[in-house]
Amino acid sequence: MHDVMIVGGGVAGLSAATFTARADFETLVLDSDDSILRRNAHLENYPGFPAGVNARLLLELLAEGVDRADAERRVGEVVRLGRDDDAFTAETAAGDRYRADRVIAATKNAVDYLPGGVEIVDRGKPFVAVDERGRTTVSGLYAAGRLAGKPHQAIVSAGHGAEVAVTLLEDADTPFYHDWVTPDGYFTDRGRDLPPGCEELDDAERRRREDAARELMRERFAAAHPSEQPTHPSLEE
């Protein structure tokens, strides 16, 4: 049993998982491993990468962040999502079953697996009707990214995944989660308690983390990504 289950391992789902897991919600990501972003020849217009970035590498970096936040990731295509009085149950094409208190759906335009009661909007492709914060018409079920009708841009989906995750945390009636790392004494030297999700770092720890981050990025970008370039499935033999 998990606190949060995220269906879809693209940028929206992985971004959402990072936030829920860092807030200490036991998080499971179920990913069919077919994010459309993998087809991108070179991802541009993604802040932080002024010359662009390999799309498969970006997905791996996002997944690595999810792992570092202690979320669980499994490969599986969810074919049915049901809800009873206690929780949601997801069943995969392989017959595996998983349960969670809350679910974030982030599967682009796949809607057949969703439970009854979810309002679907047809705009040439199906989307899930959500409110301004990603809540669907089923309590405890949220939708993020393209599935929620957001524009077809990776950074928009990533941001919306984060926003929906924060919405879920707020709806769970937990203390407001800041997710902010501050200099030593930023709060405590002003006589304030550290807010939930905040850390204060002394100079030595700040430098250690910065050095580790630089080294990790050097390693990840040292050579060309080894993946082959996927294309549209209709063009594959």
C-alpha positions as a printed NumPy array, in Angstrom:
array([[  0.   ,   0.   ,   0.   ],
       [  1.404,   3.374,  -1.043],
       [  0.427,   6.898,  -0.139],
       [  0.614,   8.032,  -3.766],
       [  0.629,   6.136,  -7.05 ],
       [  1.654,   7.942, -10.214],
       [  0.631,   6.408, -13.527],
       [  3.05 ,   7.54 , -16.21 ],
       [  6.808,   8.083, -16.156],
       [  7.208,  11.07 , -18.473],
       [  8.208,  14.528, -17.332],
       [  4.873,  15.251, -15.614],
       [  4.797,  11.987, -13.684],
       [  8.454,  12.082, -12.657],
       [  8.209,  15.701, -11.575],
       [  5.141,  14.902,  -9.461],
       [  6.864,  11.887,  -7.91 ],
       [  9.864,  13.965,  -6.885],
       [  7.685,  16.335,  -4.87 ],
       [  5.48 ,  13.725,  -3.194],
       [  8.444,  11.521,  -2.287],
       [ 10.491,  14.409,  -0.9  ],
       [  7.512,  15.22 ,   1.314],
       [  7.834,  11.677,   2.743],
       [  4.747,  10.321,   0.998],
       [  5.41 ,   6.713,   0.041],
       [  5.322,   7.06 ,  -3.74 ],
       [  5.098,   4.499,  -6.541],
       [  5.592,   5.344, -10.218],
       [  4.161,   2.894, -12.758],
       [  5.727,   3.553, -16.157],
       [  5.025,   1.792, -19.456],
       [  8.425,   3.103, -20.634],
       [  7.05 ,   4.721, -23.787],
       [  7.108,   8.455, -23.04 ],
       [  6.629,  10.384, -26.264],
       [  9.528,  12.597, -25.208],
       [ 11.882,   9.755, -26.15 ],
       [ 11.117,  10.484, -29.814],
       [ 12.428,  14.023, -29.524],
       [ 15.617,  14.413, -31.586],
       [ 16.992,  17.237, -29.398],
       [ 14.964,  18.877, -26.65 ],
       [ 15.063,  22.669, -26.707],
       [ 13.195,  25.404, -24.821],
       [ 13.807,  23.591, -21.52 ],
       [ 15.164,  26.045, -18.909],
       [ 18.591,  25.172, -17.557],
       [ 19.836,  23.779, -20.87 ],
       [ 20.589,  26.816, -23.063],
       [ 21.885,  24.644, -25.932],
       [ 19.229,  21.964, -25.497],
       [ 19.558,  18.442, -24.104],
       [ 19.153,  14.84 , -25.209],
       [ 15.561,  13.93 , -24.355],
       [ 16.355,  10.383, -23.22 ],
       [ 19.105,  11.737, -20.965],
       [ 16.705,  14.262, -19.46 ],
       [ 14.235,  11.502, -18.633],
       [ 17.036,   9.51 , -17.001],
       [ 18.058,  12.525, -14.926],
       [ 14.466,  13.059, -13.815],
       [ 14.187,   9.379, -12.904],
       [ 17.442,   9.588, -10.973],
       [ 16.002,  12.464,  -8.971],
       [ 12.932,  10.362,  -8.209],
       [ 15.168,   7.537,  -7.01 ],
       [ 17.189,   9.897,  -4.809],
       [ 13.906,  11.065,  -3.262],
       [ 13.222,   7.412,  -2.312],
       [ 10.23 ,   6.835,  -4.556],
       [  9.705,   3.394,  -6.059],
       [  9.589,   2.952,  -9.839],
       [  8.211,  -0.073, -11.664],
       [  7.709,  -0.804, -15.353],
       [  4.117,  -1.681, -16.128],
       [  1.2  ,  -0.581, -18.285],
       [ -1.841,   0.153, -16.151],
       [ -4.923,  -1.291, -17.855],
       [ -7.444,  -0.707, -15.075],
       [ -7.693,   1.699, -12.165],
       [-10.473,   1.091,  -9.697],
       [-11.549,   2.766,  -6.497],
       [-13.269,   1.325,  -3.46 ],
       [-14.089,   2.917,  -0.133],
       [-10.525,   2.623,   1.092],
       [ -8.142,   3.196,  -1.814],
       [ -7.338,   2.934,  -5.496],
       [ -6.236,  -0.346,  -7.073],
       [ -4.229,  -0.431, -10.303],
       [ -3.909,  -3.552, -12.426],
       [ -1.195,  -3.841, -15.056],
       [ -1.163,  -5.734, -18.351],
       [  1.074,  -8.312, -16.661],
       [ -1.533,  -8.906, -13.946],
       [  0.26 ,  -7.09 , -11.126],
       [ -1.878,  -5.124,  -8.686],
       [ -0.943,  -2.065,  -6.634],
       [ -2.899,  -0.011,  -4.125],
       [ -2.584,   3.614,  -3.04 ],
       [ -4.548,   6.252,  -1.167],
       [ -4.182,   8.823,  -3.963],
       [ -3.345,   8.693,  -7.659],
       [ -1.868,  11.131, -10.155],
       [ -2.578,  10.124, -13.763],
       [  0.056,  11.389, -16.187],
       [ -0.336,   9.207, -19.269],
       [ -0.602,  11.758, -22.095],
       [ -3.889,  10.751, -23.819],
       [ -4.498,   7.245, -22.428],
       [ -7.818,   7.294, -20.552],
       [ -9.306,   3.796, -21.009],
       [ -7.899,   2.574, -17.696],
       [ -9.449,   5.338, -15.593],
       [-12.351,   4.584, -13.238],
       [-15.95 ,   5.508, -13.885],
       [-16.909,   8.975, -12.819],
       [-13.898,  10.649, -14.43 ],
       [-15.044,  13.344, -16.834],
       [-13.392,  13.036, -20.241],
       [-13.153,  15.919, -22.701],
       [-12.822,  15.156, -26.426],
       [-10.685,  17.681, -28.312],
       [ -9.759,  15.379, -31.167],
       [ -7.902,  13.373, -28.535],
       [ -9.243,  12.538, -25.078],
       [ -8.245,  14.636, -22.082],
       [ -9.304,  14.512, -18.45 ],
       [-11.364,  17.413, -17.137],
       [ -9.633,  18.967, -14.128],
       [ -9.994,  22.059, -11.991],
       [ -7.331,  24.779, -11.875],
       [ -5.096,  22.613,  -9.628],
       [ -5.37 ,  19.264, -11.401],
       [ -8.167,  17.641,  -9.397],
       [-10.481,  15.356, -11.372],
       [-14.137,  14.632, -10.7  ],
       [-13.109,  11.569,  -8.645],
       [-11.916,  12.351,  -5.129],
       [ -8.262,  11.498,  -4.614],
       [ -7.546,  11.239,  -8.347],
       [ -5.521,  13.946, -10.086],
       [ -4.312,  14.43 , -13.658],
       [ -1.092,  16.115, -14.738],
       [  0.577,  17.28 , -17.914],
       [ -0.769,  16.606, -21.376],
       [ -3.539,  14.354, -20.01 ],
       [ -4.913,  17.387, -18.183],
       [ -4.964,  19.416, -21.394],
       [ -1.701,  21.269, -20.857],
       [  0.276,  22.45 , -23.922],
       [  2.525,  19.939, -25.641],
       [  5.774,  21.277, -24.144],
       [  8.054,  19.34 , -21.807],
       [  8.684,  22.199, -19.382],
       [  4.96 ,  22.928, -19.085],
       [  4.253,  19.28 , -18.253],
       [  7.098,  19.187, -15.729],
       [  5.82 ,  22.305, -13.998],
       [  2.257,  21.058, -13.961],
       [  3.354,  17.734, -12.487],
       [  5.01 ,  19.624,  -9.636],
       [  1.94 ,  21.836,  -9.12 ],
       [ -0.428,  18.865,  -9.013],
       [  1.83 ,  17.099,  -6.514],
       [  1.813,  20.15 ,  -4.243],
       [ -1.977,  20.285,  -4.599],
       [ -2.18 ,  16.661,  -3.475],
       [  0.005,  17.421,  -0.464],
       [ -2.195,  20.364,   0.475],
       [ -5.364,  18.273,   0.08 ],
       [ -3.856,  15.623,   2.36 ],
       [ -3.939,  18.25 ,   5.128],
       [ -0.235,  18.024,   5.846],
       [  1.848,  21.002,   6.988],
       [  2.745,  23.27 ,   4.086],
       [  5.823,  21.768,   2.458],
       [  8.484,  24.286,   1.452],
       [ 11.179,  22.064,  -0.143],
       [ 13.739,  24.813,   0.375],
       [ 17.416,  24.541,   1.323],
       [ 18.666,  27.691,   3.031],
       [ 21.971,  29.057,   4.381],
       [ 22.846,  28.253,   7.96 ],
       [ 20.811,  30.349,  10.392],
       [ 18.364,  31.67 ,   7.808],
       [ 15.423,  30.786,  10.048],
       [ 16.925,  29.798,  13.397],
       [ 19.037,  32.952,  13.792],
       [ 15.779,  34.908,  13.559],
       [ 14.226,  32.849,  16.342],
       [ 12.078,  30.814,  13.976],
       [ 11.614,  27.052,  13.75 ],
       [ 12.562,  25.351,  10.508],
       [  9.429,  24.98 ,   8.336],
       [  8.544,  21.459,   7.117],
       [ 10.784,  20.415,   4.243],
       [ 13.447,  23.059,   4.892],
       [ 17.1  ,  22.574,   5.695],
       [ 19.797,  24.966,   6.861],
       [ 23.275,  24.221,   5.493],
       [ 26.584,  25.438,   6.833],
       [ 29.253,  26.439,   4.305],
       [ 31.029,  23.075,   4.416],
       [ 27.867,  21.099,   3.626],
       [ 26.801,  23.593,   0.965],
       [ 30.154,  23.211,  -0.794],
       [ 30.044,  19.424,  -0.451],
       [ 26.627,  19.253,  -2.132],
       [ 27.645,  21.69 ,  -4.852],
       [ 30.789,  19.671,  -5.602],
       [ 28.783,  16.437,  -5.716],
       [ 26.238,  18.003,  -8.054],
       [ 28.951,  19.24 , -10.441],
       [ 30.612,  15.843, -10.479],
       [ 27.354,  14.036, -11.175],
       [ 26.527,  16.325, -14.091],
       [ 30.044,  15.988, -15.514],
       [ 29.618,  12.219, -15.481],
       [ 26.173,  12.28 , -17.06 ],
       [ 27.24 ,  14.624, -19.885],
       [ 30.76 ,  13.28 , -20.456],
       [ 29.792,  11.233, -23.529],
       [ 27.001,  11.07 , -26.067],
       [ 23.909,   9.288, -24.801],
       [ 24.032,   5.658, -25.978],
       [ 20.354,   5.339, -26.882],
       [ 19.168,   4.967, -30.451],
       [ 16.855,   7.665, -31.798],
       [ 13.235,   6.44 , -31.752],
       [ 10.749,   7.684, -34.319],
       [  6.984,   7.52 , -34.752],
       [  5.731,   3.929, -34.348],
       [  4.043,   4.044, -37.759],
       [  7.453,   4.499, -39.392],
       [  9.049,   1.511, -37.704],
       [  9.309,  -1.789, -39.528]])
